[in-house]
XYZ file of C-alpha atoms in Angstrom:
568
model
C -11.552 2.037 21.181
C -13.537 2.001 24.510
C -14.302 5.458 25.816
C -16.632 6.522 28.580
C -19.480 8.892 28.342
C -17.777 11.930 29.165
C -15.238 11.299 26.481
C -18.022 10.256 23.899
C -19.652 14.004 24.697
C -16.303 15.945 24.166
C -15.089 13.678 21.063
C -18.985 13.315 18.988
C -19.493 11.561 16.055
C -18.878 14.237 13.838
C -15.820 12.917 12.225
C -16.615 9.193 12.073
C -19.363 9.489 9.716
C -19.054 9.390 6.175
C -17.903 12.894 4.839
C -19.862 14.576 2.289
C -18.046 15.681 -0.962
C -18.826 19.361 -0.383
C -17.056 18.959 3.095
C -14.218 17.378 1.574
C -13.655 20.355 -1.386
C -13.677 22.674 1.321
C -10.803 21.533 2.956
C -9.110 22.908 -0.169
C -5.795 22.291 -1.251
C -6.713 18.473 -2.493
C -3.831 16.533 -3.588
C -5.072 14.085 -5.773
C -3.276 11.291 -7.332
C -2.861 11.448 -11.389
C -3.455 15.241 -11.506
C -0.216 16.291 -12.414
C 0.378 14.909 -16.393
C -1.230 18.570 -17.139
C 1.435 20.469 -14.978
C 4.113 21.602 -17.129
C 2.423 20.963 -20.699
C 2.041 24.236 -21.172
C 4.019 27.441 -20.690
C 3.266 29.174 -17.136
C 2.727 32.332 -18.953
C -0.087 30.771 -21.184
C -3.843 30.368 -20.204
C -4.468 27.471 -17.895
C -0.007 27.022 -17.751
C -0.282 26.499 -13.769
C -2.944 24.864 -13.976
C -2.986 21.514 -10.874
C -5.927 19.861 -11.178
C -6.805 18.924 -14.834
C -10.670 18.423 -14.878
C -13.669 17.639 -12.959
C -11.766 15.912 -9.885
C -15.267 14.645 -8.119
C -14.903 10.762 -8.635
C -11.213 10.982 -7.728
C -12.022 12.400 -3.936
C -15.064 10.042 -3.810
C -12.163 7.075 -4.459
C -9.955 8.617 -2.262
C -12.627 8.155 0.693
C -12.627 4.831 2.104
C -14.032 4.114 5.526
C -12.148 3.624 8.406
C -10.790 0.693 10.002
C -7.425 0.078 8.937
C -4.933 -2.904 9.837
C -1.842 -0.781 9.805
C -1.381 2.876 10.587
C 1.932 4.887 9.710
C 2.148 8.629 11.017
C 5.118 10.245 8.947
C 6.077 13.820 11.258
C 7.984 16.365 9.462
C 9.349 18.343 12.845
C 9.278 21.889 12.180
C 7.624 21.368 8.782
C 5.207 24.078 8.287
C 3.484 25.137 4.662
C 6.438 27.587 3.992
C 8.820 24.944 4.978
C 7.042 22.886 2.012
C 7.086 25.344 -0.541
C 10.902 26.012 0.158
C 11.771 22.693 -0.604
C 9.104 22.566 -3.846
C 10.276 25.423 -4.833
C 13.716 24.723 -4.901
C 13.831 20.707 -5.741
C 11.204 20.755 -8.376
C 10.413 24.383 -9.046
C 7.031 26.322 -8.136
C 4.615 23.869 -10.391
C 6.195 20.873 -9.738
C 4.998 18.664 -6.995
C 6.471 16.752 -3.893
C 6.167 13.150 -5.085
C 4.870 12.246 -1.737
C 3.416 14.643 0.404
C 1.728 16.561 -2.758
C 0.294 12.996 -3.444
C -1.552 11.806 -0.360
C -5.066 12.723 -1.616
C -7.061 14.628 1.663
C -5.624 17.206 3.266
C -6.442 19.488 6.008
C -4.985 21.619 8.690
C -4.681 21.513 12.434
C -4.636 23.599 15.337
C -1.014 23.237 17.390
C -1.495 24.824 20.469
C -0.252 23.757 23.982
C -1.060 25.137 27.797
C 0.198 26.751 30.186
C 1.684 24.916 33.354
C 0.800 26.723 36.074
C -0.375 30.076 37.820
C -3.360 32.068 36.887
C -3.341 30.636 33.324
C -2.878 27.321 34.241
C -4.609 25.240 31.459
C -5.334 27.916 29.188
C -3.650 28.408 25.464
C -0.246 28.675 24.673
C -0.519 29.834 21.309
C 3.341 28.413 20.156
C 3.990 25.057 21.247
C 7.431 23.484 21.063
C 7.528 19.533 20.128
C 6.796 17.922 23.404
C 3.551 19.606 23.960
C 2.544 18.693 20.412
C 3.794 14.923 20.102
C 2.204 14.398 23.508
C -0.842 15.799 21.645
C -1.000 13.524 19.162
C 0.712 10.229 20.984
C -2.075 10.745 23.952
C -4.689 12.845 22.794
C -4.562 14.952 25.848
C -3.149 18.604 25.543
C -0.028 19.545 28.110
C 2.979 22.297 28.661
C 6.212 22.539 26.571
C 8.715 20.659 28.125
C 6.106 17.240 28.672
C 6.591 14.056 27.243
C 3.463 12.316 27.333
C 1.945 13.777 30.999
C -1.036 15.964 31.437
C -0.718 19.361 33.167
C -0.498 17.683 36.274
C 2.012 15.213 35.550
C -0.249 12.486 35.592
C 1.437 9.987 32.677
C -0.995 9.224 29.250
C -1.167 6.127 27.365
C 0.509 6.694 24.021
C -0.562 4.923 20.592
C 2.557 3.009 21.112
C 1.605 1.725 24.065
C -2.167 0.804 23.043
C -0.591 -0.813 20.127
C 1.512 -3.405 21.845
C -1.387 -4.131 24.488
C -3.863 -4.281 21.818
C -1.386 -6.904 20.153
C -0.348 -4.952 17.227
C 3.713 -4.382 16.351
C 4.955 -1.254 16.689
C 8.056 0.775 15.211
C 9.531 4.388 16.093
C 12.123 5.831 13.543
C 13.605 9.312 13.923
C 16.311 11.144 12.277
C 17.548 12.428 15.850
C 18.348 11.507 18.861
C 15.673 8.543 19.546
C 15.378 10.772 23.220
C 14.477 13.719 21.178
C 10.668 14.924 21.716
C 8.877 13.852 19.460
C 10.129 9.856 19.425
C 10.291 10.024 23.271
C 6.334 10.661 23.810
C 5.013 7.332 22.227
C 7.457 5.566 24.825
C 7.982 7.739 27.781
C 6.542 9.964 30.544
C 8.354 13.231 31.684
C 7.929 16.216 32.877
C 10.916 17.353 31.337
C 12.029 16.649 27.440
C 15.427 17.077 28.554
C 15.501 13.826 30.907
C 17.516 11.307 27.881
C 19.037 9.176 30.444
C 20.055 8.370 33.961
C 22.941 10.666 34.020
C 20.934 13.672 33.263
C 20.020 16.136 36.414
C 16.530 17.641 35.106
C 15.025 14.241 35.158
C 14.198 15.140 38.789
C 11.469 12.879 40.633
C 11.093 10.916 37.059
C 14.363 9.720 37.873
C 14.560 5.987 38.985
C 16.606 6.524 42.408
C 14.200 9.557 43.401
C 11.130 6.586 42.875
C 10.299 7.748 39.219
C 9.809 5.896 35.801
C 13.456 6.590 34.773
C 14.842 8.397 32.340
C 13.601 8.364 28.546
C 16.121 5.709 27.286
C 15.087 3.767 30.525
C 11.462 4.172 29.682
C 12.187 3.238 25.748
C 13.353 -0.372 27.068
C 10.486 -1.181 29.470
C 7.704 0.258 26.877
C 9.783 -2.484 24.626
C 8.302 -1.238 20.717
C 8.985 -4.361 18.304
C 11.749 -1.834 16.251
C 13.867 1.534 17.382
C 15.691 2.813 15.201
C 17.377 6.595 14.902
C 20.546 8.237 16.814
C 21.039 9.124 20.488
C 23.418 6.232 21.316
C 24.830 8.397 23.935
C 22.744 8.210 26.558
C 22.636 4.304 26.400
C 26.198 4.140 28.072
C 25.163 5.727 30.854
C 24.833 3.217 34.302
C 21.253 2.629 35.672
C 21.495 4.233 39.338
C 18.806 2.576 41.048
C 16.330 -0.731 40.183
C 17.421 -4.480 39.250
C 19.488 -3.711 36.287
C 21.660 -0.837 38.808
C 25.227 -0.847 38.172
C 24.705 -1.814 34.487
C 25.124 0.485 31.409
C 21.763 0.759 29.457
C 23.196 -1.173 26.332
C 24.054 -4.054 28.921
C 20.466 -3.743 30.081
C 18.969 -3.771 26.317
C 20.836 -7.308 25.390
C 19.979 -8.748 28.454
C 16.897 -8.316 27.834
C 16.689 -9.591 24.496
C 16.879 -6.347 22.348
C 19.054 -6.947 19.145
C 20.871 -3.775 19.387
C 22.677 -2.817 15.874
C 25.153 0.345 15.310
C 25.502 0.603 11.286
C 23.824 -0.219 8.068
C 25.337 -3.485 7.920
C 23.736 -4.423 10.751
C 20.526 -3.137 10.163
C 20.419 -5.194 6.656
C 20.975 -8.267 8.863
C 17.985 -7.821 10.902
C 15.278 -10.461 9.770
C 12.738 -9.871 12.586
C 11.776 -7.586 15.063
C 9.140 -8.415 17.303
C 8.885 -8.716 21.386
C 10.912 -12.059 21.448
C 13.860 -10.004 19.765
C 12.914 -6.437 19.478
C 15.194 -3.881 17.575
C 16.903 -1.173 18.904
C 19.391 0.759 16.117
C 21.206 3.850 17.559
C 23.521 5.015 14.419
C 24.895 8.463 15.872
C 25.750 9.644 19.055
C 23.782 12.239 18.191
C 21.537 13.616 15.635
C 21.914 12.509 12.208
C 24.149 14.532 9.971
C 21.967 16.268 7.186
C 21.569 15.639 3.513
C 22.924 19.256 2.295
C 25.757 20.876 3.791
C 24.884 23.900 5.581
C 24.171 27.241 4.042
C 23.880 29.732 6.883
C 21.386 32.872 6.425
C 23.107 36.393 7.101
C 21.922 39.964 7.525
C 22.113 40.861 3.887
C 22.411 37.021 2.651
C 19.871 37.532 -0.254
C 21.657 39.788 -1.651
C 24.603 38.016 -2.047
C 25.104 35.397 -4.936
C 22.033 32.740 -5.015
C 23.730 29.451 -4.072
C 22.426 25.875 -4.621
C 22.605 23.242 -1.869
C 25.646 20.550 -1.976
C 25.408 17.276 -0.305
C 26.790 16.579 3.051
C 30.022 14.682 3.544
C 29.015 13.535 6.442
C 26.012 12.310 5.781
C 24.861 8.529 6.668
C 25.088 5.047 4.583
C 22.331 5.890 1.937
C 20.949 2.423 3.734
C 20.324 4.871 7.104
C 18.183 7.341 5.080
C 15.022 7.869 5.883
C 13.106 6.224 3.336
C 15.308 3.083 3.884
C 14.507 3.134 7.579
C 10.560 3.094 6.637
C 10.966 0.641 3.905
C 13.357 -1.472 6.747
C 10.821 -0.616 9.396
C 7.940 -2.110 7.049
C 9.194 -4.777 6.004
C 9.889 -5.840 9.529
C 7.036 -5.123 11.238
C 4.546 -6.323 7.958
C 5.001 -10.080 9.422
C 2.188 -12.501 9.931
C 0.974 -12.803 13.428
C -1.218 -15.546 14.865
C -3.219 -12.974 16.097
C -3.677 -11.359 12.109
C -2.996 -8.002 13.802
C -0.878 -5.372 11.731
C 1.153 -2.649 13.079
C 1.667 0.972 14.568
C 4.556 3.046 12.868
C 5.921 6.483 13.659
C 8.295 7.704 11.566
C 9.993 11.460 12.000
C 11.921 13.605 10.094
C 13.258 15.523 12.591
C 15.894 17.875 11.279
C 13.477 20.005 9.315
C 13.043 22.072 12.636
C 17.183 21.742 13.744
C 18.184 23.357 10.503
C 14.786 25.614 10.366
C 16.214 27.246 14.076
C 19.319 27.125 12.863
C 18.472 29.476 9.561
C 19.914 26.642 7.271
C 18.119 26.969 4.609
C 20.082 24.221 2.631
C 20.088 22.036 5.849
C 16.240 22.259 5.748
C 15.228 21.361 2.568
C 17.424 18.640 2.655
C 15.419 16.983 5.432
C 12.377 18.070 4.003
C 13.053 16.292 0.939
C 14.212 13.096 2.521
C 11.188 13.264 4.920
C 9.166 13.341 1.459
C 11.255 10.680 0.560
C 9.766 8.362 3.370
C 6.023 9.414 2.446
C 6.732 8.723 -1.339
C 8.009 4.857 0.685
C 5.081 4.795 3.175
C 2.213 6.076 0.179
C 3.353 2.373 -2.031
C 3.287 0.494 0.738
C -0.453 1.085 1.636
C -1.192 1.628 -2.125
C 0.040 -2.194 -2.672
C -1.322 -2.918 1.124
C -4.775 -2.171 0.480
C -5.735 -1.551 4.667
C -2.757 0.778 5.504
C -3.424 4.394 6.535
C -0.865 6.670 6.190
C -0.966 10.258 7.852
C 1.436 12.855 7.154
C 1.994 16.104 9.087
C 4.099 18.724 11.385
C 4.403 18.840 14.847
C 4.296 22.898 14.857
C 5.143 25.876 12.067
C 8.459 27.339 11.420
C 9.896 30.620 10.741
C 11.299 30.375 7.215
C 9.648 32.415 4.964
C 9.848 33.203 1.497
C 10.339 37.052 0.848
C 10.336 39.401 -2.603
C 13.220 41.444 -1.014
C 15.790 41.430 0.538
C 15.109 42.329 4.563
C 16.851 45.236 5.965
C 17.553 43.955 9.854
C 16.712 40.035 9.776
C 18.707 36.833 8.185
C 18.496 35.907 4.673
C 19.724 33.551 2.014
C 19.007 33.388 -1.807
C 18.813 29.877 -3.627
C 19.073 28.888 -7.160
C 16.172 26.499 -7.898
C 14.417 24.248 -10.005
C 13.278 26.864 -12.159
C 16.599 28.656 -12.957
C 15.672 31.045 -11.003
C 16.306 33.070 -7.459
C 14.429 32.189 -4.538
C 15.088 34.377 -1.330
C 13.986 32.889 2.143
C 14.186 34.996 5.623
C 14.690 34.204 9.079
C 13.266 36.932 11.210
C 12.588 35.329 14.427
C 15.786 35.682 16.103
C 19.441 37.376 15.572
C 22.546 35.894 14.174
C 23.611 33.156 16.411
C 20.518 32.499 18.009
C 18.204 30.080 17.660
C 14.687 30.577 15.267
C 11.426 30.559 17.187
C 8.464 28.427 16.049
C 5.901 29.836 14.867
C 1.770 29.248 16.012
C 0.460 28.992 12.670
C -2.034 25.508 12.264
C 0.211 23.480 10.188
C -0.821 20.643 7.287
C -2.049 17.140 7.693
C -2.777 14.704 4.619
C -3.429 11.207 4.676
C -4.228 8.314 2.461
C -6.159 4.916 3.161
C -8.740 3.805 5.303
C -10.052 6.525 7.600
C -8.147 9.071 5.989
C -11.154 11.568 5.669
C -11.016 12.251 9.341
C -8.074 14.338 8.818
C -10.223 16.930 6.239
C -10.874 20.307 7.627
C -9.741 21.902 10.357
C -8.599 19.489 13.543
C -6.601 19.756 16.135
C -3.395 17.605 16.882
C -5.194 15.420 19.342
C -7.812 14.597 16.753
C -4.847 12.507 15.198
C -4.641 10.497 18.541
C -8.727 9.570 18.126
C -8.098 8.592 14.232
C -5.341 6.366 14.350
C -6.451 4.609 17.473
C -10.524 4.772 16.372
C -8.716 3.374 13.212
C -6.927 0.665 14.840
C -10.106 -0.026 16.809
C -7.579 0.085 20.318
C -9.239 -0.943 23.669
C -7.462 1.453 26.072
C -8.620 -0.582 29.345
C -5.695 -1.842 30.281
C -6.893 -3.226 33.118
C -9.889 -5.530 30.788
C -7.034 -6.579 28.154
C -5.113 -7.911 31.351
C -8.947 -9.562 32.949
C -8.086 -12.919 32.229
C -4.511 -13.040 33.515
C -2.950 -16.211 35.550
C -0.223 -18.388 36.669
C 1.051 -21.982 36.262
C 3.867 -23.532 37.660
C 5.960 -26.193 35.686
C 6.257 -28.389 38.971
C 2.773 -28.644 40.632
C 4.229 -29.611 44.018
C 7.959 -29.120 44.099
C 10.239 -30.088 46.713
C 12.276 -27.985 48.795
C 15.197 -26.632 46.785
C 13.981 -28.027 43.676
C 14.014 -24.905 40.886
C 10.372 -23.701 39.498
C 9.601 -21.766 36.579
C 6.004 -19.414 37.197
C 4.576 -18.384 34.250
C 2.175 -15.377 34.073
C 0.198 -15.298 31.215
C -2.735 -12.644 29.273
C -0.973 -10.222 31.077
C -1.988 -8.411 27.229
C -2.772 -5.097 29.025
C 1.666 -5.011 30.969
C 4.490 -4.172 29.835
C 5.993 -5.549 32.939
C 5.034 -7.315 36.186
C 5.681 -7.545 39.907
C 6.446 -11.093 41.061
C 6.040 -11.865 44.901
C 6.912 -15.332 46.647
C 5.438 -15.176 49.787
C 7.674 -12.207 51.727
C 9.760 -12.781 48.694
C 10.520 -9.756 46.391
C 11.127 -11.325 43.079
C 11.163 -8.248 40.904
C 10.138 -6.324 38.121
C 9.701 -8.834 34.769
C 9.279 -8.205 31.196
C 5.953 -9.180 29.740
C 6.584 -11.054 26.013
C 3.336 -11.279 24.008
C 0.972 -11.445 27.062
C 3.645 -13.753 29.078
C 5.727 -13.421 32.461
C 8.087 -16.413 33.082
C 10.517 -16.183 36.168
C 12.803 -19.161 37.890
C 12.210 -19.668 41.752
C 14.219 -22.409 43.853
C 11.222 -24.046 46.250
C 11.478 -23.410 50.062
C 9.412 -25.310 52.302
C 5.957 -24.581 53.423
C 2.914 -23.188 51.672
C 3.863 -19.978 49.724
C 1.367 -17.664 48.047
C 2.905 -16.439 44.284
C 1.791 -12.746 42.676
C 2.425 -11.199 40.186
C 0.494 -7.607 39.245
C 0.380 -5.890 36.475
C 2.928 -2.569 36.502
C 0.444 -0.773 33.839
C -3.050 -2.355 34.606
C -3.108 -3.108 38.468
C -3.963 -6.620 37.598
C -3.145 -9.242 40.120
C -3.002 -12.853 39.534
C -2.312 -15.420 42.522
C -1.841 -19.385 43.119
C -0.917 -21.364 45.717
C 2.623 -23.436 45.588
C 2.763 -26.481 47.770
C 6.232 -27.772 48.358
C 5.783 -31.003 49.912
C-alpha cells in the first residue's frame, strides 16, 4: 500500500516484521488447531481435567505464523460480540471445556482497543471511551478514527476510502454479507460516507446535506450502488423502494436503478442458488428481509428476578430464514462466487457480519444472542476451510465493540436476569445491568478479541487497535490507495474516428482503475454521471457538427481524460 512519510512515522514497522515466539505467547489465550483431543478425556475434577493445550505448543504457533501477503482477505465481525458474549454461547452450546469450532480454532489471537472521538466542542478529537458500530466499522473499513453516528468520514466529515473501495480499484472482487439490514453500520462503512448512520435511503430526513437533492453523495443504499461491490447480500430491502429525488436515475425507485444498471438483484434462497457469477459486469445484490433477519432461537427475555426462575434452554425460531440464507451459507455462497479466476490473477475482499449478536445483546435476549453467536461461529468454522484448503487466504475474526451480558454467581437484586440450561447439565445465569426493563442495553468499552488465521495473521497478536485491522488487511492485500496513479493512464477512443453529423458514437473511457464512476462532457454538453466496469466508461453520443472536445473525469480520482471528435 503506498503511504506518505507522515503516515510511515505514525504506522512504524513494528508489526510487519516477523514476530518473535515470546511476543506471540504473550498475547495469551492461543487457540491452536489440534489441541483439543485432550479436552474432555478426563474428569474436570481430576488433575490436568481442564486442561486446553495438551503439550509443548511451540512448533504449532511457529506453523501458525506465515508472512504476510495474502491473495484473499475475509474479515468475519461478530457485532456486539465481546469475550462474555463468547463464553455465553460456549458455555451454553458446548459446555465450559468445550470449544467454538471456529472462533476457538483460528490460531493467534489478540485484543484491540475500540474507542471512538468526540465530535465537537472542547473535546473535539479526544476519546470516547464506548463507541457504538459506526465509529468502530469506520475504524476498521478506513483506518481513521471518527464520532458515533459516522459512516466512513473523519471528524470533519471529510469521506475515507474503505477496504472495499481499495479493493475494487486495486482490481480485486469484493463481497459484503450481513445478517441485518445491508444499511445497518457496520455493512454501510465499506460502501458509504455519512455523517449520520441513520441516512438508509432517499426517503430518510437525517441524511441532511449527504442527501442527493441538498448536493450530497446520497443516501447509503444510493451510495451501495455507485461503490458497485461484485456481491451484496443481507436484509434492508426496504429502503430500495424508495424514489431517487434528485440525479439521472430521479423519479426511479432504487431497485429500478440497481437492474438498470446491471445488478442481478435476487429476493430468496432460490434465487441466490441460481446465481453463477458475481462480478462488475453483473454484480449481486440479495436483500432477503425488509428488515433484519429473524434470529436462530426464539427470544428469551431477561427479567428482574429471571435467574431465579426455572433455567430454560433456547428453542429455534419459527421464523427464521431458508437454512440456504444462514450465515455460513452466505460465506460459503459469497466464496464460491467471488473465488473466480480473473485475468488479472487478483483474489478478493470479503466482509462478512453477524450482526444480531448486539440486537439481541441490547435487547437482554439471551437466547436471541447466542443464537447469532453460534451461527456467526458457524461462518468462521466456513471461512477457516476455505483458507485452510486455499493456502493464501487470511481470515480475521473479531467484534466491533463489547457488550453488556455478563455471567453472574447470583442472582442480581435490581438488574435483568435469565438462567439457561447448558451443555453441561447445568445452570448458567447471565445479567443485563446496563439499562431497565424495556430499554435498550448499553455497550460496553472493554477492548474486545481479534483472531486470525493465514498469511499475515500475526499482525493481529497483542494489543491493537481497530484501525490496525485497516493497515493489515490492506498491507496484506498490498492496496495502492492513490487513486488518482491507478487512474494515470486513463483515455478515450471513439468507435467512429470522424463521424458525420447525426451519425451515433460510442466513447469509451478506459484505465479509469482508480473510478467508480465518471463525468462525461461533449463540448457544452452534459452527458452525465457513468458507471466504470473493470477500468471502462462506454457512453452513446449522436454527432453534431463542428469540432467538439469529449471529457470524461474521474468522480473518485480527479482524473481527466480528453480527445478531439471531428465530425466532418
Amino acid at each position: 500500500m503506498t503511504r506518505g512519510t507522515d503516515m510511515e512515522q505514525h504506522h512504524p514497522k513494528r508489526r510487519r516484521t516477523a514476530l518473535t515466539l515470546g511476543a506471540v505467547l504473550i498475547a495469551g489465550a492461543l487457540a491452536l488447531p489440534g489441541t483439543a483431543e485432550a479436552v474432555g478425556q478426563l474428569a474436570l475434577n481430576q488433575h490436568g481435567g481442564a486442561q486446553r493445550a495438551a503439550g509443548d505448543q511451540t512448533q504449532a504457533v511457529r506453523q501458525a505464523i506465515k508472512n504476510a501477503n495474502a491473495k484473499n482477505v475475509i474479515l468475519l465481525i461478530g457485532d456486539g460480540m465481546g469475550d462474555s458474549e463468547i463464553t455465553v454461547a460456549r458455555n451454553y452450546q458446548y459446555g465450559a471445556a468445550g470449544r467454538l469450532p471456529g472462533l476457538d480454532a483460528l490460531p493467534l489471537t489478540g485484543s484491540y482497543t475500540t474507542y471512538s472521538l468526540v465530535k465537537d466542542g472542547s473535546d473535539k478529537g479526544k476519546p470516547d471511551y464506548v463507541t457504538d458500530s459506526a465509529a468502530s466499522g469506520s475504524a476498521w473499513a478506513t483506518g481513521t478514527k471518527t464520532y458515533d453516528g459516522a459512516i466512513s468520514v473523519d471528524i470533519d466529515n471529510t469521506p475515507q476510502k474503505t477496504l472495499v473501495e481499495l479493493a475494487k480499484a486495486n482490481g480485486l472482487r469484493t463481497g459484503n454479507v450481513s445478517t441485518a439490514e445491508i444499511q445497518d453500520a457496520t455493512p454501510a462503512v465499506q460502501v458509504a460516507h455519512v455523517g449520520a448512520r441513520s441516512c438508509y435511503g432517499p426517503d430518510t430526513a437525517s441524511c441532511g446535506t449527504d442527501a442527493l437533492q441538498n448536493g450530497g453523495l446520497g443516501s447509503i443504499s444510493e451510495q451501495l450502488l455507485n461503490t458497485r461491490p461484485d456481491l451484496t447480500l443481507g436484509g434492508g430491502s426496504t429502503s430500495f423502494t424508495q424514489t431517487a429525488k434528485a440525479g439521472q436515475y430521479q423519479g426511479k425507485t432504487l431497485f429500478d436503478q440497481a437492474s438498470a444498471r446491471g445488478y442481478q438483484v435476487v429476493g430468496d434462497a432460490a434465487g441466490l442458488a441460481g446465481v453463477r457469477r458475481a462480478d462488475q459486469q453483473h454484480p449481486v445484490l440479495g436483500l432477503f428481509t425488509p428488515g433484519n433477519f429473524p434470529t436462530r432461537y426464539a427470544p428469551t427475555t431477561a427479567t428482574v428476578g429471571g435467574a431465579d426462575q426455572a433455567a430454560v434452554r433456547c428453542t429455534p425460531n419459527p421464523a427464521r430464514l431458508d437454512t440456504g440464507l444462514s450465515l455460513a451459507s452466505l460465506t460459503n455462497k459469497s466464496i464460491g462466487l467471488l473465488n473466480r479466476p480473473q485475468s488479472n490473477g487478483k483474489g478478493f475482499f470479503l466482509q462478512v457480519e453477524g450482526a444480531s449478536i448486539d440486537k439481541q445483546d441490547h435487547a437482554a435476549d439471551a437466547c436471541g444472542q447466542i443464537g447469532e453467536t453460534i451461527d456467526f461461529d458457524e461462518a468462521v468454522q466456513s471461512a477457516l476451510a476455505f483458507a485452510k484448503k486455499d493456502g493464501n487466504t487470511l481470515v480475521i475474526a473479531t467484534a466491533d465493540h463489547a457488550h453488556s451480558s455478563q455471567i453472574v454467581d447470583n442472582t442480581p437484586p435490581t438488574s435483568l436476569s435469565t438462567a439457561l440450561v447448558t451443555a453441561d447439565g447445568t445452570t448458567m445465569k447471565v445479567s443485563y445491568g446496563t439499562a431497565g426493563a424495556g430499554s435498550s442495553q448499553q455497550h460496553t468499552g472493554t477492548q474486545v478479541r481479534i483472531a486470525a488465521f493465514g498469511p499475515g495473521a500475526a499482525n493481529v497478536v497483542g494489543l491493537t487497535d481497530q484501525t490496525d485491522t485497516f493497515f493489515t488487511v490492506s498491507d496484506s492485500l498490498r492496496l495502492n490507495d492513490d487513486l488518482a496513479a491507478l487512474s494515470r493512464g486513463a483515455r478515450i477512443d471513439l468507435s467512429v474516428g470522424a463521424p458525420r453529423p447525426n451519425q451515433r458514437v460510442t466513447l469509451t473511457g478506459s484505465r479509469f482503475n482508480g473510478d467508480r464512476q465518471v463525468r462525461v462532457r461533449i463540448g457544452s454538453t452534459d452527458l452525465g454521471t457513468v458507471d466504470v466496469i473493470d477500468g471502462t466508461a462506454a457512453v452513446q453520443w449522436r454527432a453534431v457538427a463542428g469540432n467538439q472536445t469529449a471529457t470524461f473525469t474521474g468522480v473518485q480520482s480527479g482524473k481527466q481524460a480528453a480527445t478531439q471528435v471531428r465530425v466532418r
